[in-house]
Coordinates of C-alpha atoms and ligand atoms in Angstrom, one line a residue:
X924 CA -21.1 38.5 32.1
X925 CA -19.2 40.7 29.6
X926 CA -15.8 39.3 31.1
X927 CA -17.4 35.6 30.6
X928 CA -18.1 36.2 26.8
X929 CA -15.1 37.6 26.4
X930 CA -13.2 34.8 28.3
X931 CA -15.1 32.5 26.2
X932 CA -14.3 34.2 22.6
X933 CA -10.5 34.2 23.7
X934 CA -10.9 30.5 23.8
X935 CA -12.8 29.9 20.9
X936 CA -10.4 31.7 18.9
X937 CA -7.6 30.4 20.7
X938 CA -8.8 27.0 19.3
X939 CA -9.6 28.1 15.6
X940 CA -6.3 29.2 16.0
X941 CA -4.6 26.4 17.0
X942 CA -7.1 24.1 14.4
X943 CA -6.0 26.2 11.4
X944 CA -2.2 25.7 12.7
X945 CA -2.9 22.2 12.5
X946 CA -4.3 22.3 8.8
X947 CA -1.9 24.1 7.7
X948 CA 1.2 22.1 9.2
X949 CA -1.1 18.6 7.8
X950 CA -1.0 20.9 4.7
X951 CA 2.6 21.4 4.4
X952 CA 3.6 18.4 5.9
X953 CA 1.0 16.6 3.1
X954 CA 3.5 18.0 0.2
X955 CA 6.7 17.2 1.6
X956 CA 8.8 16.3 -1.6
X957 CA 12.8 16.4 -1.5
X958 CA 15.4 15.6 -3.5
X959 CA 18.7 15.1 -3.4
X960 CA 21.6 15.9 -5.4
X961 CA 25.8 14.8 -5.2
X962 CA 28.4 14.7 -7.3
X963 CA 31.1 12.0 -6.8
X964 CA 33.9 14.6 -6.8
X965 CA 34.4 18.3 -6.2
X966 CA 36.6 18.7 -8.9
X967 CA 37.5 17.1 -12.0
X968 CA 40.1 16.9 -14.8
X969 CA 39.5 16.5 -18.4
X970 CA 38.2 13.0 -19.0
X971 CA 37.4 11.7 -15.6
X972 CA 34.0 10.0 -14.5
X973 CA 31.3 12.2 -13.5
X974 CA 28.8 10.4 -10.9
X975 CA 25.7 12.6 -10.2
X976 CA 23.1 10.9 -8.0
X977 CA 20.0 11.3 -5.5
X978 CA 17.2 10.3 -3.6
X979 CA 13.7 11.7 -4.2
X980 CA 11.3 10.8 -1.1
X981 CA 7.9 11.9 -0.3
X982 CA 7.1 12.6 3.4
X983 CA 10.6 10.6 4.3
X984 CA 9.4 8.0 2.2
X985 CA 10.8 7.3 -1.5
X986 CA 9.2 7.9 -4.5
X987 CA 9.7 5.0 -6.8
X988 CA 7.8 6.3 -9.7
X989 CA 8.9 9.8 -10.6
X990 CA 11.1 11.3 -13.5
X991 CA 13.9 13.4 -13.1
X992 CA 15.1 15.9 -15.4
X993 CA 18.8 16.9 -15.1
X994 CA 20.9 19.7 -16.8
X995 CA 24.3 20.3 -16.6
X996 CA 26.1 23.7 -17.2
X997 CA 29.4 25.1 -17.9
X998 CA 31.2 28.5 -16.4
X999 CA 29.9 30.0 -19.7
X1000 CA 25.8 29.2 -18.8
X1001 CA 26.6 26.6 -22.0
X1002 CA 24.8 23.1 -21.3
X1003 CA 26.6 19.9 -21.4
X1004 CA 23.7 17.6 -20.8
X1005 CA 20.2 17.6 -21.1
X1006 CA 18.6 14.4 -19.4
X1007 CA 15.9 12.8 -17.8
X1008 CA 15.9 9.6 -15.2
X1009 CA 13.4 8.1 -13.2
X1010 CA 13.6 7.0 -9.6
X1011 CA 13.1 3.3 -10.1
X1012 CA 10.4 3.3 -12.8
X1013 CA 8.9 5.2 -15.0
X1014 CA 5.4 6.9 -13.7
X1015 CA 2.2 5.2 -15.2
X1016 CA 0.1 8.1 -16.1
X1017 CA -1.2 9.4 -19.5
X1018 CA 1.7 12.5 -20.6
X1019 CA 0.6 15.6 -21.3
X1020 CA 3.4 15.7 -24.0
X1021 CA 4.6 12.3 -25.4
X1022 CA 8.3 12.1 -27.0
X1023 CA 7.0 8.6 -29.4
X1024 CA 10.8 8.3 -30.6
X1025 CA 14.0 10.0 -32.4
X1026 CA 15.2 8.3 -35.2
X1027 CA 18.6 9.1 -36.6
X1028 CA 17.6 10.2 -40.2
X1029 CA 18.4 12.3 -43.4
X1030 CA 17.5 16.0 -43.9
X1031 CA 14.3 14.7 -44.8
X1032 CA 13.4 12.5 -41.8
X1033 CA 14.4 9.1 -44.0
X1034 CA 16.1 7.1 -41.3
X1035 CA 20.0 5.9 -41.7
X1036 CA 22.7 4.4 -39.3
X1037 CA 25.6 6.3 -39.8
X1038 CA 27.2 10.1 -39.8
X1039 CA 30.1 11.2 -41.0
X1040 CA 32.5 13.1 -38.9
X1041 CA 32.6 17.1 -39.9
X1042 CA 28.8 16.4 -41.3
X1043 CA 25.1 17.5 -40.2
X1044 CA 23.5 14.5 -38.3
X1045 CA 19.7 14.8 -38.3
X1046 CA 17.5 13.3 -36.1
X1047 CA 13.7 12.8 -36.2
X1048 CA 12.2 13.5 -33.3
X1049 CA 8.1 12.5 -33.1
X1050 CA 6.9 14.6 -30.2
X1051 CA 2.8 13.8 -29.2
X1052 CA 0.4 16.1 -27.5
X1053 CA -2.1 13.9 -25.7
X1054 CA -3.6 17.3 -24.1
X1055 CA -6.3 18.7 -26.1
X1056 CA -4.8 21.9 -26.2
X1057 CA -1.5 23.8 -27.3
X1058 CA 1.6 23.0 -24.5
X1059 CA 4.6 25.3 -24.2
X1060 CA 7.3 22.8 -24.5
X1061 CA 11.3 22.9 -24.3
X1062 CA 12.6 20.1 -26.8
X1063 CA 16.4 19.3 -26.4
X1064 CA 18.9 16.7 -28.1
X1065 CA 21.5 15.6 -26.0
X1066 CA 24.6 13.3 -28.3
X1067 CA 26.9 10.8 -26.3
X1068 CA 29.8 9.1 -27.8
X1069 CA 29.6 5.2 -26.1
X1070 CA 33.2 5.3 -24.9
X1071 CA 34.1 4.1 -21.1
X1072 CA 31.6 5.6 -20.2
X1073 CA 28.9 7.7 -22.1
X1074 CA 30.6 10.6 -23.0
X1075 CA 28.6 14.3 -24.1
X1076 CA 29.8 16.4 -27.0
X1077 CA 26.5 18.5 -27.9
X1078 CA 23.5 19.2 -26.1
X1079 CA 20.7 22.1 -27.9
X1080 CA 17.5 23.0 -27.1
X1081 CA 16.2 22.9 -30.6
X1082 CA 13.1 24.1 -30.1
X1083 CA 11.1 26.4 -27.6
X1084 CA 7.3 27.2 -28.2
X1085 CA 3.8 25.4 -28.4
X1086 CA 3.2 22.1 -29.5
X1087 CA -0.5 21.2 -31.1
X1088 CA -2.3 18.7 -30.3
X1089 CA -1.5 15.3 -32.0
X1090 CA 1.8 14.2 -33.4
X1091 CA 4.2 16.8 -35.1
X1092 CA 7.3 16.0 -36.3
X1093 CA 10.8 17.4 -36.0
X1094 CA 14.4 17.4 -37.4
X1095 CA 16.5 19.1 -35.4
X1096 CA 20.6 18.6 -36.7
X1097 CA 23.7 18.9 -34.7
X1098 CA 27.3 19.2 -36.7
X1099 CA 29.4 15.8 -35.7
X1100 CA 32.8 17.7 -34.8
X1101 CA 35.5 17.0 -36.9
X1102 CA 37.8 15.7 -34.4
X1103 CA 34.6 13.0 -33.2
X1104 CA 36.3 9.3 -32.3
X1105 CA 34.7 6.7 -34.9
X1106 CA 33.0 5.1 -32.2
X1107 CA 29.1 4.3 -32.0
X1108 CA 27.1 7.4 -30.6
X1109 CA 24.0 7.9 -28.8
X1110 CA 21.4 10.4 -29.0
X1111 CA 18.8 11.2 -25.9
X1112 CA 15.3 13.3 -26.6
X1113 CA 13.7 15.5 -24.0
X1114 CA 10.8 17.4 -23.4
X1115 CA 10.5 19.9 -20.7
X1116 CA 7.7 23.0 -19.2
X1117 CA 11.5 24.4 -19.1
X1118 CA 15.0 24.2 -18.7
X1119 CA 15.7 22.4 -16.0
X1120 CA 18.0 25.1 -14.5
X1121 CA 14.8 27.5 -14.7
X1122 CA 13.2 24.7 -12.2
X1123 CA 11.2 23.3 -15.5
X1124 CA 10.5 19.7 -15.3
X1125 CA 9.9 16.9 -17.8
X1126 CA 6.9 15.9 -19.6
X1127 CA 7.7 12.9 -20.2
X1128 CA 10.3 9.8 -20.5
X1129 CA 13.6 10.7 -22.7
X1130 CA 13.8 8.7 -25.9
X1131 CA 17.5 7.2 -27.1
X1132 CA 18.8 5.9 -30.3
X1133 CA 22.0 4.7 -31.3
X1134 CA 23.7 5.7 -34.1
X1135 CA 27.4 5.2 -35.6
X1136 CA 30.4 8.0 -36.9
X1137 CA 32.5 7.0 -39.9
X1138 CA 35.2 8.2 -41.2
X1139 CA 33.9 7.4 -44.5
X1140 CA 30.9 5.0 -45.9
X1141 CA 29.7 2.3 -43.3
X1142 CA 27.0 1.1 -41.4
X1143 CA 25.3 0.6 -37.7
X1144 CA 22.4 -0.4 -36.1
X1145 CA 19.3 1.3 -34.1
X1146 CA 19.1 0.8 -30.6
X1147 CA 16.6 2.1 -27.8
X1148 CA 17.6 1.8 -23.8
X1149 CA 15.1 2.5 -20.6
X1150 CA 16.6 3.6 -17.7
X1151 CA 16.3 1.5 -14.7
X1152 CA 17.4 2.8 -11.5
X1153 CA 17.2 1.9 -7.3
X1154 CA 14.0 3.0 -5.9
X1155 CA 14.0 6.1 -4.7
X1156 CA 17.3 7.0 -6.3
X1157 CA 18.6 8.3 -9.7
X1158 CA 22.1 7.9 -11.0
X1159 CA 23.9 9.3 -13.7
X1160 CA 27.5 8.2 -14.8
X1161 CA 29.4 10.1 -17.3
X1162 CA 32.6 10.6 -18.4
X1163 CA 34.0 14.6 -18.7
X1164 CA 35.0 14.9 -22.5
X1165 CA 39.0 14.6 -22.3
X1166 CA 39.3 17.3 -24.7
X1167 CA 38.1 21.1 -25.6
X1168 CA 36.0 21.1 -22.1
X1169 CA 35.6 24.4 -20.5
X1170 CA 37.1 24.6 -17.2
X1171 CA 35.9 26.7 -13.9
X1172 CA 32.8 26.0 -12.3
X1173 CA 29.8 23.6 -13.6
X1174 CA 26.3 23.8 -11.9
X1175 CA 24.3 20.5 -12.1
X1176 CA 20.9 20.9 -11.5
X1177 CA 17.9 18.4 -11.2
X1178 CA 14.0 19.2 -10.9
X1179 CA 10.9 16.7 -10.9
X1180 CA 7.5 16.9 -10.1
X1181 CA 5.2 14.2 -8.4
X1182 CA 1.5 14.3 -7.4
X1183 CA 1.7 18.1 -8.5
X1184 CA 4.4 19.1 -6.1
X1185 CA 7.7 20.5 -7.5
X1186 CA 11.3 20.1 -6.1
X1187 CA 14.6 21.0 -7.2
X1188 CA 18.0 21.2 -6.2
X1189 CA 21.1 21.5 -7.3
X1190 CA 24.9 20.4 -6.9
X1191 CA 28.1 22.3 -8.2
X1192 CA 32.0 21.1 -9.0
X1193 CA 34.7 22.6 -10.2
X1194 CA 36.8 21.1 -13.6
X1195 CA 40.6 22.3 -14.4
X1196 CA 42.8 21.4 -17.2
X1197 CA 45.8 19.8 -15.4
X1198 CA 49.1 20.5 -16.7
X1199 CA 47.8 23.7 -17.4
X1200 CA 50.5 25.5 -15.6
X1201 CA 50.4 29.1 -17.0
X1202 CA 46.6 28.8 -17.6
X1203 CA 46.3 29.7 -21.3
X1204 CA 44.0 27.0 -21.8
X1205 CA 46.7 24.6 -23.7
X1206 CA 48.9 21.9 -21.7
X1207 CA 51.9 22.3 -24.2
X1208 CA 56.0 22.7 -24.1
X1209 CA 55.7 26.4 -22.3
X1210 CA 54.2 24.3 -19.2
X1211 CA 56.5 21.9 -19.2
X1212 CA 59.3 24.5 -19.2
X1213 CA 57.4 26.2 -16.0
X1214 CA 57.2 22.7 -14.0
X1215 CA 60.9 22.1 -15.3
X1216 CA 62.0 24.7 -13.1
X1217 CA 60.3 23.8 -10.3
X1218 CA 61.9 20.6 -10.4
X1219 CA 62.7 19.1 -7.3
X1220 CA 61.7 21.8 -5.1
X1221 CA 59.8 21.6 -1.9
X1222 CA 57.7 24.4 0.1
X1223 CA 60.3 27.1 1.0
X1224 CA 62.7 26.4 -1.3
X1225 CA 63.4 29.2 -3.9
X1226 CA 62.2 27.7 -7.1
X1227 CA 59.0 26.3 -5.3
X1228 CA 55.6 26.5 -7.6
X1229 CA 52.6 25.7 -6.3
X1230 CA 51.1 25.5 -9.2
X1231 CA 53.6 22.8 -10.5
X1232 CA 52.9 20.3 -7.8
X1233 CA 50.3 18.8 -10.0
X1234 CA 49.5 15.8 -7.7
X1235 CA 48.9 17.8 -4.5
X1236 CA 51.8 16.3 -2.2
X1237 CA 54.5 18.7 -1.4
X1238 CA 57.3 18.2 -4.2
X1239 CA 57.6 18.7 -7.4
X1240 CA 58.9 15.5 -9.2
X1241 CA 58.2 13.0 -12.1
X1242 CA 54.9 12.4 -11.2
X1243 CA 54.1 16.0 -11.7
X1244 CA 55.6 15.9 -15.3
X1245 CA 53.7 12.1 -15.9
X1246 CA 50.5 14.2 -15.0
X1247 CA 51.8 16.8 -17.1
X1248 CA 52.3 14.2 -19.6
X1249 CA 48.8 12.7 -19.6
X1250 CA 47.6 16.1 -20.9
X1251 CA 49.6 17.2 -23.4
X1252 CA 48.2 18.9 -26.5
X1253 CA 44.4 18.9 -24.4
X1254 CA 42.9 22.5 -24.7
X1255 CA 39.8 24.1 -22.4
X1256 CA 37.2 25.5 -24.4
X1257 CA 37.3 29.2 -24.6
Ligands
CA1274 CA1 49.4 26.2 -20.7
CA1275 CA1 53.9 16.6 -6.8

């Protein structure tokens, strides 16, 4: 009799057992949320496209309806990009925090079209709590020039803390470098829990505007962009700014959040300064010399430099010093 009761509380356990296995893989199997991140190349040069793309899917399935916050970082921990994408649309749900619009504006929030190289460009950003109570909120600018391809020159986090409920207003500014192209810029707005990189994701869709640099006096015009992607997917094209870049390795990392389940990953590449023979972070004459004495050399031969053969393919020739060339007068951010 004992035996039997025994026998029989073996098997009842044995089944609770197995039923709370069961739960627990539905459970896990329930939150299944992954995404995806590549980069188009493992390693760039100054100026080149930068493709960064993914897949977000839910239980194998994708996720049409999410946001996607991305960050990029250099070899110094310094960001090059703050944005945000969305996996085919963006979700319909009421935000926590609300980014209503940046504006490209004066010092006192009056809006205007155009900046002046070597000047402050402000930008008013109107950032809504829809809440009901203080959030914690990462706010970040992010300014393109429209070359190519959208190019980044500043990213900030402008502000870190809590947010009230309602609307409140900012004007973050950002220096427009002195050596800025007079080309029409853009500006993205984000608002994250965090950075990013720190697995924060964003509260909401980024906001754009367009804005122009002069020289001197002249005019542009506002425009606003949504990003539209392939379901399931997010894609970001860029181009590498072609000068003062800092070289070594870049970490891009992505983070979203869907049906209250976080993911994250992340993706890294390498960038170098071609022509950039004796590393000093300047592609000038004192390279040109070093590949100059290459010249014409092959592996084994005496006055073979590795680092000469610019174009990876065994000899050091005129289409080292064309690469060379290309460069010239380019320096790496130190
Ligand atoms: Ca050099
Ligand atoms: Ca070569």
């Amino acid at each position: 009799m004992k035996y039997k009761i025994h026998k029989n509380m073996i098997s009842i356990a044995t089944l609770l057992l197995i039923s709370l296995l069961t739960i627990n893989i539905e459970k896990i199997q329930a939150s299944t949320l992954k995404l995806t991140i590549q980069t188009n190349k493992s390693k760039f040069d100054f100026g080149e496209t930068l493709v960064i793309n993914g897949t977000l899917t839910s239980n194998g399935i994708p996720v049409n309806d999410a946001l996607v916050a991305i960050q990029i970082v250099d070899s110094s921990d310094e960001s090059l990009i703050y944005r945000t994408l969305n996996t085919g649309t963006n979700p319909q749900i009421t935000w926590l925090i609300e980014i209503l619009g940046v504006t490209p504006s004066d010092e006192s929030g009056n809006p205007i079209t155009s900046f002046k190289r070597g000047h402050h460009a402000y930008f008013k950003v109107s950032v809504k709590n829809n809440a009901g109570e203080p959030k914690y909120v990462y706010l970040t600018l992010t300014l393109f020039y429209q070359l190519s391809n959208e190019t980044p020159f500043k990213a900030v986090v402008y502000y870190i803390g809590y947010v009230p409920t309602g609307i409140t207003y900012f004007i973050p500014s950002v220096v427009i470098p002195d050596n800025a192209p007079l080309c029409t810029a853009k500006v993205y707005a984000n608002a994250y829990t965090n950075l990013p990189k720190d697995v924060g994701y964003a509260y909401c869709p980024e906001e754009s505007a367009t804005f122009i640099i002069i020289g001197s006096g002249a005019s542009g015009s506002f425009a606003e962009s949504i990003a539209e992607n392939p379901v399931g997917e997010y894609v970001l094209t860029l181009n590498l700014p072609s000068n003062f870049l800092r070289v070594g390795n870049y970490t891009a990392y992505v983070s979203t959040i869907y049906r209250s389940t976080q993911a994250f990953a992340y993706a890294t590449f390498g960038v170098v300064l071609v022509g950039d023979i004796n590393e000093d972070s300047i592609v000038d004459i004192f390279d040109a010399v070093i590949l100059s004495k290459a010249s014409g050399s092959r592996p084994g031969d005496p006055n073979w430099n590795e680092k000469c053969d610019l174009n990876n393919d065994g000899i050091i020739d005129i289409f080292d010093a064309v690469k060379l060339a290309a460069n010239a007068g380019k320096q790496a951010k130190t």
